[in-house]
Coordinates of C-alpha atoms in Angstrom, one line a residue:
M1 CA 166.9 78.9 188.2
L2 CA 167.3 78.4 184.4
D3 CA 169.7 81.3 184.2
R4 CA 172.0 79.6 186.7
L5 CA 172.1 76.5 184.5
A6 CA 173.2 78.3 181.4
N7 CA 176.9 78.0 180.6
T8 CA 177.3 75.1 183.0
D9 CA 179.1 71.9 182.0
I10 CA 176.2 69.6 182.7
N11 CA 173.8 71.7 180.6
A12 CA 176.4 71.8 177.8
R13 CA 176.7 68.0 177.9
R14 CA 173.0 67.5 177.8
I15 CA 172.6 69.8 174.8
S16 CA 175.6 68.1 173.1
H17 CA 173.9 64.7 173.6
V18 CA 170.7 65.9 171.9
E19 CA 172.8 67.1 169.0
T20 CA 174.6 63.8 168.8
C21 CA 171.3 61.9 168.8
F22 CA 170.1 63.9 165.7
G23 CA 173.5 63.5 164.0
S24 CA 174.4 65.4 160.8
S25 CA 170.7 65.7 159.8
G26 CA 170.1 68.1 162.8
K27 CA 171.1 71.6 163.4
S28 CA 173.5 72.9 166.1
L29 CA 171.6 73.7 169.3
A30 CA 174.5 75.3 171.2
N31 CA 173.6 78.7 172.5
P32 CA 175.2 80.4 175.6
S33 CA 171.8 81.3 177.1
R34 CA 170.0 78.0 176.1
V35 CA 169.0 75.5 178.8
L36 CA 167.5 72.1 178.3
V37 CA 164.5 72.1 180.5
G38 CA 163.1 68.6 179.9
E39 CA 162.5 65.8 177.4
G40 CA 160.2 62.9 176.8
V41 CA 158.1 60.9 174.3
L42 CA 154.8 62.3 173.3
T43 CA 152.1 60.9 171.0
K44 CA 151.8 63.4 168.1
L45 CA 148.6 63.4 166.0
C46 CA 149.8 63.2 162.4
R47 CA 147.8 63.2 159.2
K48 CA 147.4 59.5 158.9
K49 CA 147.5 58.3 162.6
P50 CA 149.0 59.2 166.0
K51 CA 152.7 58.6 166.2
Q52 CA 155.3 58.7 169.0
R53 CA 157.8 61.5 168.7
Q54 CA 160.7 62.6 170.9
F55 CA 160.4 66.1 172.3
F56 CA 163.0 68.3 173.9
L57 CA 161.9 71.5 175.7
F58 CA 164.5 74.2 176.0
N59 CA 164.0 77.6 177.6
D60 CA 163.7 79.3 174.2
I61 CA 162.8 76.6 171.7
I62 CA 161.1 73.2 171.5
V63 CA 162.7 70.5 169.4
Y64 CA 161.1 67.2 168.2
G65 CA 161.9 64.4 165.8
N66 CA 161.2 60.9 164.7
I67 CA 162.5 58.1 167.0
V68 CA 164.9 55.8 165.2
I69 CA 166.5 54.2 168.3
A70 CA 165.0 55.2 171.6
K71 CA 167.2 57.6 173.6
K72 CA 170.0 57.2 171.0
R73 CA 169.0 58.2 167.5
Y74 CA 166.4 60.6 166.1
N75 CA 165.9 62.2 162.7
K76 CA 163.7 64.7 160.8
Q77 CA 164.4 67.5 163.4
H78 CA 161.8 70.2 163.8
I79 CA 162.4 73.4 165.9
L80 CA 159.7 75.8 167.1
V81 CA 160.7 79.2 168.6
L82 CA 158.8 79.5 171.9
K83 CA 158.1 83.2 171.7
H84 CA 156.0 82.4 168.7
V85 CA 154.2 79.4 170.3
R86 CA 151.2 79.1 172.5
V87 CA 149.5 76.0 174.0
E88 CA 145.9 75.1 174.6
E89 CA 144.5 72.3 176.7
I90 CA 142.4 69.6 175.0
P91 CA 139.8 68.3 177.4
D92 CA 139.7 64.5 177.5
N93 CA 136.0 64.4 176.8
S94 CA 136.4 66.3 173.5
S95 CA 138.8 63.9 171.9
S96 CA 137.6 61.5 169.2
V97 CA 141.0 60.2 168.3
E98 CA 141.6 56.5 168.8
V99 CA 144.9 54.5 168.9
N100 CA 145.4 51.0 167.7
D101 CA 143.9 49.3 170.7
G102 CA 140.6 51.3 170.3
N103 CA 141.1 53.5 173.3
D104 CA 140.7 57.2 173.0
L105 CA 143.8 59.4 173.3
R106 CA 143.8 61.4 176.5
N107 CA 146.0 64.0 178.3
G108 CA 146.4 66.1 175.2
W109 CA 147.1 69.7 174.4
L110 CA 147.7 71.9 171.3
I111 CA 151.0 73.3 170.3
I112 CA 150.2 76.3 168.1
S113 CA 152.7 78.3 166.0
P114 CA 152.7 80.3 162.8
S115 CA 154.3 77.4 160.9
K116 CA 152.8 74.4 162.5
T117 CA 149.8 73.5 164.7
F118 CA 149.3 70.0 166.1
A119 CA 148.0 68.0 169.0
V120 CA 150.2 66.0 171.4
Y121 CA 149.3 63.5 174.1
A122 CA 151.1 62.5 177.3
Q123 CA 150.8 59.1 179.1
T124 CA 149.3 60.5 182.3
P125 CA 147.5 63.6 183.5
M126 CA 150.5 64.5 185.7
E127 CA 152.9 64.3 182.7
K128 CA 150.6 66.5 180.7
Q129 CA 150.4 69.0 183.5
E130 CA 154.2 69.1 183.9
W131 CA 154.7 69.7 180.2
M132 CA 152.1 72.4 179.9
T133 CA 153.3 74.2 183.0
H134 CA 157.0 74.2 181.9
M135 CA 156.0 75.2 178.4
N136 CA 153.9 78.1 179.5
R137 CA 156.6 79.4 181.9
C138 CA 159.2 79.3 179.1
I139 CA 156.8 80.9 176.6
E140 CA 155.9 83.7 179.0
E141 CA 159.5 84.4 179.8
E142 CA 160.6 84.5 176.2
R143 CA 157.7 86.7 175.2
R144 CA 158.4 89.0 178.1
K145 CA 162.1 89.4 177.1
A146 CA 161.1 90.0 173.5
G147 CA 158.5 92.7 174.5
M148 CA 155.7 90.6 173.0
A149 CA 153.5 90.2 176.1
G150 CA 149.9 90.5 175.1
N151 CA 150.5 90.3 171.4
V152 CA 148.2 88.1 169.3
L153 CA 150.1 85.4 167.5
E154 CA 149.4 84.3 164.0
S155 CA 149.0 80.5 163.8
A156 CA 148.9 77.8 161.2
P157 CA 145.8 75.7 160.9
A158 CA 145.6 72.2 162.4
W159 CA 144.8 69.7 159.7
V160 CA 141.7 67.5 160.0
P161 CA 143.1 63.9 159.9
D162 CA 142.3 61.9 156.7
A163 CA 140.3 59.4 158.7
E164 CA 137.9 62.1 160.0
A165 CA 136.7 62.9 156.5
E166 CA 135.0 60.4 154.2
E167 CA 133.7 63.1 151.9
C168 CA 134.9 66.6 150.8
M169 CA 134.3 69.1 153.6
R170 CA 133.4 71.8 151.2
C171 CA 131.1 70.4 148.5
H172 CA 129.9 67.4 150.4
K173 CA 129.5 65.6 147.1
T174 CA 132.9 63.9 146.4
H175 CA 133.4 60.7 148.4
F176 CA 137.1 59.9 148.8
S177 CA 138.6 56.6 147.4
T178 CA 141.7 55.4 145.8
I179 CA 140.7 57.4 142.7
Q180 CA 139.3 60.5 144.5
R181 CA 142.3 61.6 146.6
R182 CA 142.1 63.7 149.7
H183 CA 143.8 67.1 149.8
H184 CA 144.2 69.6 152.6
C185 CA 143.6 73.3 152.5
R186 CA 146.7 75.0 153.9
K187 CA 144.6 77.9 155.1
C188 CA 141.7 76.2 157.1
G189 CA 143.0 72.6 157.3
Y190 CA 139.9 71.0 155.9
V191 CA 140.0 67.8 153.8
V192 CA 138.8 68.7 150.3
C193 CA 138.6 67.2 146.9
N194 CA 140.6 68.2 143.9
S195 CA 137.8 70.2 142.3
C196 CA 137.4 72.3 145.5
S197 CA 141.1 73.0 145.8
S198 CA 142.4 73.8 142.4
N199 CA 144.0 77.1 143.4
K200 CA 147.1 78.1 145.2
A201 CA 147.8 81.2 147.3
I202 CA 150.6 82.7 149.4
I203 CA 149.7 82.4 153.1
Q204 CA 151.6 84.7 155.3
H205 CA 153.7 83.1 158.2
Q206 CA 153.6 79.7 156.5
S207 CA 155.5 79.9 153.2
A208 CA 156.8 82.4 150.6
K209 CA 155.6 80.0 148.0
P210 CA 151.9 79.5 146.9
L211 CA 150.2 76.7 148.8
R212 CA 147.1 74.7 147.9
V213 CA 143.9 76.2 149.3
C214 CA 140.2 75.4 149.0
D215 CA 138.0 77.6 146.9
V216 CA 136.5 79.3 149.9
C217 CA 139.8 80.3 151.4
Y218 CA 141.2 81.3 148.0
D219 CA 138.4 83.9 147.7
V220 CA 139.1 85.1 151.2
V221 CA 142.8 85.4 150.6
T222 CA 142.5 87.2 147.3
N223 CA 139.5 89.2 148.4
P224 CA 139.7 89.9 152.2
S225 CA 136.2 91.4 152.2
T226 CA 134.7 88.0 151.2
T227 CA 132.8 86.2 153.9
S228 CA 131.2 83.5 151.8
V229 CA 131.4 82.1 148.3
T230 CA 129.0 80.6 145.9
S231 CA 130.4 78.5 143.1
S232 CA 128.7 77.1 140.0
N233 CA 128.6 73.5 141.4
T234 CA 128.1 74.1 145.1
K235 CA 125.7 75.8 147.4
S236 CA 126.7 78.9 149.3
V237 CA 129.3 77.9 152.0
A238 CA 130.1 80.2 155.0
L239 CA 133.7 80.6 155.8
F240 CA 134.9 78.0 158.3
S241 CA 131.3 76.9 159.0
M242 CA 132.1 73.3 159.5
P243 CA 132.2 72.2 163.2
R244 CA 135.4 70.5 164.3
Q245 CA 136.0 68.4 167.4
I246 CA 139.1 69.8 169.2
G247 CA 140.7 66.4 169.5
A248 CA 140.5 65.7 165.8
I249 CA 143.3 67.9 164.5
A250 CA 146.6 66.9 163.1
D251 CA 149.9 68.2 161.9
S252 CA 150.2 69.0 158.2
S253 CA 152.9 66.3 157.8
D254 CA 152.1 62.7 158.4
S255 CA 155.7 61.5 158.4
D256 CA 157.3 64.8 159.5
D257 CA 159.4 64.6 156.3
G258 CA 162.2 67.1 156.0
N259 CA 163.8 69.2 158.7
D260 CA 162.3 72.4 160.0
T261 CA 165.3 74.1 161.7
N262 CA 164.3 77.8 162.0
Q263 CA 165.6 79.2 165.3

């Protein structure tokens, strides 16, 4: 079905419209074999709070961005290649995330990739099911064509939202305030204090530049045989020992600053 839509005028016009909506800040999406499968507004769990984002599902990529004018103008384009993506359902009863009216977010799932991992939420169970079904079909087809079926994908961590951590998740001593700032470990996604995240390390599949990591993850990255670490000012901490509610995970960028246009 999707193959028949490729190279058709209607598909070309739809893709051109998406490009126009992103303007000069976006990247060209034209591709002879690319088909726009669907689009819609989803609530994306960002670092500070849930925010609405416009998503476009193509047969080979998923594109999303900030909404400037609904259905007319978007910016801060991000592109994820589907053959490197997987999705996981978030059960409604596992989510602890609230929106402004105090109601829990429901109908969510994870979008997991080497560069970004975050939770999104649909308005209804049916909308969620449609998104997940179409995404899984496109992912499976792209991985099949690339000979990647069955391969285990590397994935970026999902960040714990700021609001979920009142104290450092490593030392449990530092309480965050306007003076004691929160930092996120790029390896495990925990919210940590400055003292527990003074090092940087290169994390494969995320960046060629050194990124801030907590002391536990720094020891693991620099010494892969390490399973726990004991520092001079903290007790022994097992790697990734802190429990995490599956609903309480966020993207590493609260405002989705900058474009991510790798295709």
